[in-house]
Tab-separated table of C-alpha atoms in Angstrom:
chain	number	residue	atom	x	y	z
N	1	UNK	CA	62.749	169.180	57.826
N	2	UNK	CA	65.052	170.016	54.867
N	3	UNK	CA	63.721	171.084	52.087
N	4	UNK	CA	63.427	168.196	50.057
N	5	UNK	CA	61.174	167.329	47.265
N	6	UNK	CA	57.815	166.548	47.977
N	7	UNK	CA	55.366	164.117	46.402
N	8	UNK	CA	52.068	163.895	46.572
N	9	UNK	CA	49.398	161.157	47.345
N	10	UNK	CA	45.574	161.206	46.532
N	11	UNK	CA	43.313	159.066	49.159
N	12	UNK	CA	39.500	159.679	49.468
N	13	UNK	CA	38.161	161.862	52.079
N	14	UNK	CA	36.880	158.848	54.615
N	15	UNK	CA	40.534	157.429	54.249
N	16	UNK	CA	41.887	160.866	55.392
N	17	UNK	CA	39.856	161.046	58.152
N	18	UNK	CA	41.007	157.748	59.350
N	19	UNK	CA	44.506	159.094	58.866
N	20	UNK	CA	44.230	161.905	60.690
N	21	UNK	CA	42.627	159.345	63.889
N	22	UNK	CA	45.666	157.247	63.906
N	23	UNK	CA	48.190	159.862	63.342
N	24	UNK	CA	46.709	161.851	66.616
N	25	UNK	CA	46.305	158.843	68.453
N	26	UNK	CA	49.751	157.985	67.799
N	27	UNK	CA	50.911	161.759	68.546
N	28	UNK	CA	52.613	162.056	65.549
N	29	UNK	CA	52.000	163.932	62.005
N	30	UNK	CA	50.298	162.399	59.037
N	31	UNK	CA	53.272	163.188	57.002
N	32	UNK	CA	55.720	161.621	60.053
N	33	UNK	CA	53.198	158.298	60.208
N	34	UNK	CA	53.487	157.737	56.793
N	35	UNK	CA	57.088	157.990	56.776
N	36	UNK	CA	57.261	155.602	59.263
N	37	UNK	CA	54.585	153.143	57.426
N	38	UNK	CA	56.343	152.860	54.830
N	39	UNK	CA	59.597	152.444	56.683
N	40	UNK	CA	57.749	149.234	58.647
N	41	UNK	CA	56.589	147.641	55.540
N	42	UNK	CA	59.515	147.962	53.425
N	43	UNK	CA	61.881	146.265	56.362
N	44	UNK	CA	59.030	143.323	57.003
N	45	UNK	CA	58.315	142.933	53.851
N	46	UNK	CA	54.417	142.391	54.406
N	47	UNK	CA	51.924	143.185	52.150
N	48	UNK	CA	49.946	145.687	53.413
N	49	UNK	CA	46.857	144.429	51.180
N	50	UNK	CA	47.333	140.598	53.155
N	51	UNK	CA	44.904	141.472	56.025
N	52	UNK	CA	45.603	138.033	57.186
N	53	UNK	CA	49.262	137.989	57.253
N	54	UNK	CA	50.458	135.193	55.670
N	55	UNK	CA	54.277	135.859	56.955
N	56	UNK	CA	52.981	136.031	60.387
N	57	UNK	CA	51.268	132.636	60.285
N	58	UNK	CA	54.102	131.170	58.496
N	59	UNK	CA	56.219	132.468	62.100
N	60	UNK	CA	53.110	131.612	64.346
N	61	UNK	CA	53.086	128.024	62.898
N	62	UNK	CA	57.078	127.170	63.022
N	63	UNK	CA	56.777	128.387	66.130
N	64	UNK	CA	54.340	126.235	67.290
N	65	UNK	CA	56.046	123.335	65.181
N	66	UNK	CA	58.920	124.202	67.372
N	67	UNK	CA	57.088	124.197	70.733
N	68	UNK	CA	55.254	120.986	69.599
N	69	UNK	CA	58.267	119.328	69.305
N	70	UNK	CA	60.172	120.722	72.539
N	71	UNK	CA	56.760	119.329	74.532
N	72	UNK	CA	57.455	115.960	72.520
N	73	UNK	CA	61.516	116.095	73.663
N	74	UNK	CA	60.619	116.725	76.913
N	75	UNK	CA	57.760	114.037	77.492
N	76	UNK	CA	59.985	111.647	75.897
N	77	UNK	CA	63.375	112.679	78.509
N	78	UNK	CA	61.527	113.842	81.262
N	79	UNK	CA	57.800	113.365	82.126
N	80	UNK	CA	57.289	109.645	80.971
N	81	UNK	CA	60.252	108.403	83.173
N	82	UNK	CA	58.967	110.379	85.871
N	83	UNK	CA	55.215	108.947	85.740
N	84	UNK	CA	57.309	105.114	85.346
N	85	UNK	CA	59.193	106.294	88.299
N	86	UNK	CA	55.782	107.396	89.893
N	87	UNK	CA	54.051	103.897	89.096
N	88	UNK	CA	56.818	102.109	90.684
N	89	UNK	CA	56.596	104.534	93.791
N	90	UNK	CA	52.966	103.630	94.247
N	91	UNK	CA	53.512	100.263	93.629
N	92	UNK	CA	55.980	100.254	96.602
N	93	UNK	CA	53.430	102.143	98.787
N	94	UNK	CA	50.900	99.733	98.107
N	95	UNK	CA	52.705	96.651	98.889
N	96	UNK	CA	54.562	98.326	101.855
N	97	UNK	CA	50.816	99.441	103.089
N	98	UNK	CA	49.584	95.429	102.204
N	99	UNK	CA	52.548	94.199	104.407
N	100	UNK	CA	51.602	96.510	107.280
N	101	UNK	CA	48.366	95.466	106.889
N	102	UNK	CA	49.286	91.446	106.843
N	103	UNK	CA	52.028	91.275	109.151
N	104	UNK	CA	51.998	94.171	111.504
N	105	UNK	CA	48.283	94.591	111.926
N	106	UNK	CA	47.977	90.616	112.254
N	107	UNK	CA	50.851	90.974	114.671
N	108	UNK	CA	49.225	93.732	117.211
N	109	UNK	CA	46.454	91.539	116.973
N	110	UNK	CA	47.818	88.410	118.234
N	111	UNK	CA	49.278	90.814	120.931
N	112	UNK	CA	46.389	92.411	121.758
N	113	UNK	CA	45.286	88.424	122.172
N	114	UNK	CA	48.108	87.782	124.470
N	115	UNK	CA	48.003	90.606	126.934
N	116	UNK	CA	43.462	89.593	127.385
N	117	UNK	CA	44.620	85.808	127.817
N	118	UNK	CA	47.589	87.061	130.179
N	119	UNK	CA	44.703	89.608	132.184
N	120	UNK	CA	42.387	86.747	132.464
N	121	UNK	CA	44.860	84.424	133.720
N	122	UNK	CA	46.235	87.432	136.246
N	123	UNK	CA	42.394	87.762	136.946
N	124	UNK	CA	42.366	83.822	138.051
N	125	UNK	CA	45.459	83.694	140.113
N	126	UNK	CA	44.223	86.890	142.433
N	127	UNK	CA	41.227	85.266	142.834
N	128	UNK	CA	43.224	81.706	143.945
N	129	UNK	CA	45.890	83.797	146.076
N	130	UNK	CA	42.381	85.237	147.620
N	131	UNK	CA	40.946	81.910	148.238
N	132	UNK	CA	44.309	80.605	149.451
N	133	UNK	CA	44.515	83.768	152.200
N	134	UNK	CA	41.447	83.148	153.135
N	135	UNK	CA	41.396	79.814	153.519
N	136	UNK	CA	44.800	79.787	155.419
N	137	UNK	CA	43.192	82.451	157.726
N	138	UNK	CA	40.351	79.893	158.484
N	139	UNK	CA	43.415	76.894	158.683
N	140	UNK	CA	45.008	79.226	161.404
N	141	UNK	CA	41.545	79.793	163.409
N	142	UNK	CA	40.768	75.900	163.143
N	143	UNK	CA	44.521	75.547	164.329
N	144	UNK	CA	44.664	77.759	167.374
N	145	UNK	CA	41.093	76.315	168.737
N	146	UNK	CA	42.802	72.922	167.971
N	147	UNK	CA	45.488	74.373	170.213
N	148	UNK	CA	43.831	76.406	172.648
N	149	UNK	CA	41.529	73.043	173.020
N	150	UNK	CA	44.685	71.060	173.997
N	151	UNK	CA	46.356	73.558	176.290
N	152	UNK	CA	42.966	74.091	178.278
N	153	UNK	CA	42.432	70.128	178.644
N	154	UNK	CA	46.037	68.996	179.347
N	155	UNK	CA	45.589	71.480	182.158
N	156	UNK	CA	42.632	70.068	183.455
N	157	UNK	CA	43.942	66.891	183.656
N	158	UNK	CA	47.187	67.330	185.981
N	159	UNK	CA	50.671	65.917	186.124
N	160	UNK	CA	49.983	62.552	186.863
N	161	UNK	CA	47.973	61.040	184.013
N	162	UNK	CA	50.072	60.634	181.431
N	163	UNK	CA	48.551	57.988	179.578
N	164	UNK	CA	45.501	61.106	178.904
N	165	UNK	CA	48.301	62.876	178.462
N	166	UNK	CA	49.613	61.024	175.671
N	167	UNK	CA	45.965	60.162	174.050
N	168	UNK	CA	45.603	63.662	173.831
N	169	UNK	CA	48.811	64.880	172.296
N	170	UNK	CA	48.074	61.879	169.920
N	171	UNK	CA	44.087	62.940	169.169
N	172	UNK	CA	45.734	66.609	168.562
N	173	UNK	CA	48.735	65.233	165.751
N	174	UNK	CA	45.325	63.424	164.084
N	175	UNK	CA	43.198	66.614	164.116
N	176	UNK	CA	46.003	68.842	162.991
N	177	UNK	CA	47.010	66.010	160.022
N	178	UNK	CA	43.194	66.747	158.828
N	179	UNK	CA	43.573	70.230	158.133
Protein backbone atom coordinates (compact mmCIF):
# COMPACT_ATOMS: atom_id res chain seq x y z
CA UNK A 1 0.00 0.00 0.00
CA UNK A 2 0.66 3.75 -0.49
CA UNK A 3 1.84 5.48 2.01
CA UNK A 4 -1.01 6.96 3.51
CA UNK A 5 -1.69 8.15 6.94
CA UNK A 6 -2.21 5.78 9.49
CA UNK A 7 -4.43 5.77 12.56
CA UNK A 8 -4.39 3.92 15.30
CA UNK A 9 -6.92 1.77 17.36
CA UNK A 10 -6.56 0.50 21.04
CA UNK A 11 -8.53 -3.00 21.76
CA UNK A 12 -7.62 -5.21 24.81
CA UNK A 13 -5.34 -8.05 24.45
CA UNK A 14 -8.25 -11.00 24.44
CA UNK A 15 -9.95 -8.85 21.61
CA UNK A 16 -6.64 -9.00 19.63
CA UNK A 17 -6.31 -12.40 19.92
CA UNK A 18 -9.69 -12.96 18.54
CA UNK A 19 -8.62 -10.69 15.72
CA UNK A 20 -5.80 -12.29 14.81
CA UNK A 21 -8.24 -15.95 14.70
CA UNK A 22 -10.57 -14.47 12.25
CA UNK A 23 -8.16 -12.59 10.21
CA UNK A 24 -6.07 -16.08 9.64
CA UNK A 25 -9.04 -17.97 9.24
CA UNK A 26 -10.17 -15.67 6.70
CA UNK A 27 -6.50 -15.57 5.06
CA UNK A 28 -6.33 -12.11 5.14
CA UNK A 29 -4.40 -9.32 7.37
CA UNK A 30 -5.78 -7.72 10.46
CA UNK A 31 -5.23 -4.41 8.92
CA UNK A 32 -6.99 -5.82 5.36
CA UNK A 33 -10.10 -7.38 7.66
CA UNK A 34 -10.68 -4.33 9.22
CA UNK A 35 -10.71 -2.45 6.14
CA UNK A 36 -13.11 -4.58 4.87
CA UNK A 37 -15.34 -4.48 8.28
CA UNK A 38 -15.76 -1.37 8.14
CA UNK A 39 -16.43 -1.29 4.43
CA UNK A 40 -19.49 -4.04 5.21
CA UNK A 41 -20.98 -2.05 7.92
CA UNK A 42 -20.88 1.29 6.50
CA UNK A 43 -22.77 -0.07 3.08
CA UNK A 44 -25.48 -2.20 5.38
CA UNK A 45 -25.80 0.11 7.65
CA UNK A 46 -26.04 -2.40 10.72
CA UNK A 47 -25.05 -1.72 13.96
CA UNK A 48 -22.40 -3.73 14.82
CA UNK A 49 -23.40 -3.46 18.70
CA UNK A 50 -27.27 -5.05 17.53
CA UNK A 51 -26.21 -8.73 18.06
CA UNK A 52 -29.70 -9.49 17.10
CA UNK A 53 -30.03 -7.66 13.95
CA UNK A 54 -32.91 -5.80 13.94
CA UNK A 55 -32.55 -4.90 9.97
CA UNK A 56 -32.28 -8.50 9.29
CA UNK A 57 -35.53 -9.42 11.04
CA UNK A 58 -37.21 -6.49 9.65
CA UNK A 59 -36.10 -8.43 5.89
CA UNK A 60 -36.71 -11.99 7.44
CA UNK A 61 -40.28 -10.90 8.45
CA UNK A 62 -41.45 -8.98 5.04
CA UNK A 63 -40.22 -11.75 3.61
CA UNK A 64 -42.18 -14.08 5.23
CA UNK A 65 -45.20 -11.50 5.07
CA UNK A 66 -44.57 -11.86 1.43
CA UNK A 67 -44.44 -15.68 1.25
CA UNK A 68 -47.49 -15.78 3.62
CA UNK A 69 -49.38 -14.04 1.32
CA UNK A 70 -48.15 -15.77 -2.08
CA UNK A 71 -49.27 -19.29 -0.10
CA UNK A 72 -52.68 -17.34 0.58
CA UNK A 73 -52.87 -16.21 -3.49
CA UNK A 74 -52.18 -19.44 -4.45
CA UNK A 75 -54.64 -21.51 -2.12
CA UNK A 76 -57.19 -19.09 -3.03
CA UNK A 77 -56.44 -19.53 -7.34
CA UNK A 78 -55.14 -22.80 -7.27
CA UNK A 79 -55.32 -25.48 -4.51
CA UNK A 80 -58.99 -24.90 -3.22
CA UNK A 81 -60.47 -25.30 -6.80
CA UNK A 82 -58.40 -28.20 -7.24
CA UNK A 83 -59.54 -30.07 -3.87
CA UNK A 84 -63.52 -28.80 -5.19
CA UNK A 85 -62.50 -30.31 -8.40
CA UNK A 86 -61.14 -33.39 -6.39
CA UNK A 87 -64.49 -33.74 -4.26
CA UNK A 88 -66.49 -33.74 -7.32
CA UNK A 89 -64.07 -36.42 -8.91
CA UNK A 90 -64.69 -38.72 -5.99
CA UNK A 91 -68.08 -38.04 -5.90
CA UNK A 92 -68.29 -39.31 -9.54
CA UNK A 93 -66.22 -42.42 -8.63
CA UNK A 94 -68.42 -43.23 -5.95
CA UNK A 95 -71.64 -43.09 -7.68
CA UNK A 96 -70.12 -44.61 -10.92
CA UNK A 97 -68.72 -47.55 -8.44
CA UNK A 98 -72.62 -47.58 -6.65
CA UNK A 99 -74.08 -47.99 -10.24
CA UNK A 100 -71.71 -50.85 -11.08
CA UNK A 101 -72.50 -52.22 -8.04
CA UNK A 102 -76.58 -51.86 -8.53
CA UNK A 103 -76.97 -52.43 -12.05
CA UNK A 104 -74.09 -54.34 -13.44
CA UNK A 105 -73.38 -56.61 -10.52
CA UNK A 106 -77.32 -57.20 -10.15
CA UNK A 107 -77.20 -57.77 -13.88
CA UNK A 108 -74.33 -60.68 -14.00
CA UNK A 109 -76.29 -61.99 -11.36
CA UNK A 110 -79.52 -62.48 -12.96
CA UNK A 111 -77.25 -63.94 -15.77
CA UNK A 112 -75.43 -66.08 -13.84
CA UNK A 113 -79.32 -67.16 -12.84
CA UNK A 114 -80.19 -67.69 -16.39
CA UNK A 115 -77.38 -69.75 -17.77
CA UNK A 116 -78.03 -72.51 -14.06
CA UNK A 117 -81.89 -72.43 -15.01
CA UNK A 118 -80.89 -72.87 -18.85
CA UNK A 119 -78.13 -75.98 -17.60
CA UNK A 120 -80.80 -77.52 -15.57
CA UNK A 121 -83.31 -77.41 -18.17
CA UNK A 122 -80.43 -78.75 -20.86
CA UNK A 123 -79.80 -81.32 -17.97
CA UNK A 124 -83.73 -82.43 -18.25
CA UNK A 125 -84.11 -82.60 -21.94
CA UNK A 126 -80.83 -85.10 -22.31
CA UNK A 127 -82.21 -87.05 -19.85
CA UNK A 128 -85.92 -87.11 -21.88
CA UNK A 129 -84.05 -87.48 -25.40
CA UNK A 130 -82.35 -90.55 -23.31
CA UNK A 131 -85.55 -91.95 -22.17
CA UNK A 132 -87.12 -91.30 -25.58
CA UNK A 133 -83.99 -93.43 -27.40
CA UNK A 134 -84.37 -95.84 -25.22
CA UNK A 135 -87.69 -96.32 -25.15
CA UNK A 136 -87.99 -96.19 -29.03
CA UNK A 137 -85.22 -98.89 -29.04
CA UNK A 138 -87.55 -101.10 -26.83
CA UNK A 139 -90.78 -99.81 -29.34
CA UNK A 140 -88.59 -101.22 -32.27
CA UNK A 141 -87.76 -104.70 -30.39
CA UNK A 142 -91.57 -105.03 -29.32
CA UNK A 143 -92.23 -104.12 -33.11
CA UNK A 144 -90.04 -106.56 -34.96
CA UNK A 145 -91.20 -109.63 -32.52
CA UNK A 146 -94.72 -108.22 -33.35
CA UNK A 147 -93.49 -108.70 -36.90
CA UNK A 148 -91.34 -111.56 -36.89
CA UNK A 149 -94.51 -113.19 -34.88
CA UNK A 150 -96.74 -112.48 -37.95
CA UNK A 151 -94.39 -113.48 -40.73
CA UNK A 152 -93.60 -116.91 -38.90
CA UNK A 153 -97.51 -117.65 -38.36
CA UNK A 154 -98.92 -116.44 -41.72
CA UNK A 155 -96.42 -118.98 -42.97
CA UNK A 156 -97.60 -121.67 -41.02
CA UNK A 157 -100.87 -121.29 -42.02
CA UNK A 158 -100.69 -121.58 -46.02
CA UNK A 159 -102.37 -119.96 -48.97
CA UNK A 160 -105.68 -121.08 -48.54
CA UNK A 161 -107.02 -119.73 -45.24
CA UNK A 162 -107.58 -116.46 -45.67
CA UNK A 163 -110.09 -115.76 -43.23
CA UNK A 164 -106.74 -116.63 -40.50
CA UNK A 165 -105.20 -114.74 -42.78
CA UNK A 166 -107.14 -111.75 -42.32
CA UNK A 167 -107.71 -112.28 -38.31
CA UNK A 168 -104.19 -112.14 -38.13
CA UNK A 169 -103.22 -109.13 -40.16
CA UNK A 170 -106.15 -107.59 -38.09
CA UNK A 171 -104.77 -108.96 -34.38
CA UNK A 172 -101.24 -107.45 -35.72
CA UNK A 173 -102.84 -103.55 -36.73
CA UNK A 174 -104.37 -103.96 -32.84
CA UNK A 175 -101.03 -104.96 -31.26
CA UNK A 176 -99.02 -102.46 -33.22
CA UNK A 177 -101.92 -99.51 -32.35
CA UNK A 178 -100.88 -100.43 -28.53
CA UNK A 179 -97.43 -99.51 -28.73
Amino acid sequence: MENENVNTVKYPAAVDLKFAKVATTLGLTKRTLFIKMVEYFYRTKKDPADTNDELLKNTMVKSHKAYTSFIKTQEQLLLIPMKESMDKMISNQKDIVKYFNEQVAGHNKAILKNQQEQLIKLLETEKLIQRNFEGKEKLKAIFLQILNHYISTREELGSFKTREKEELAENTRIQIKKL
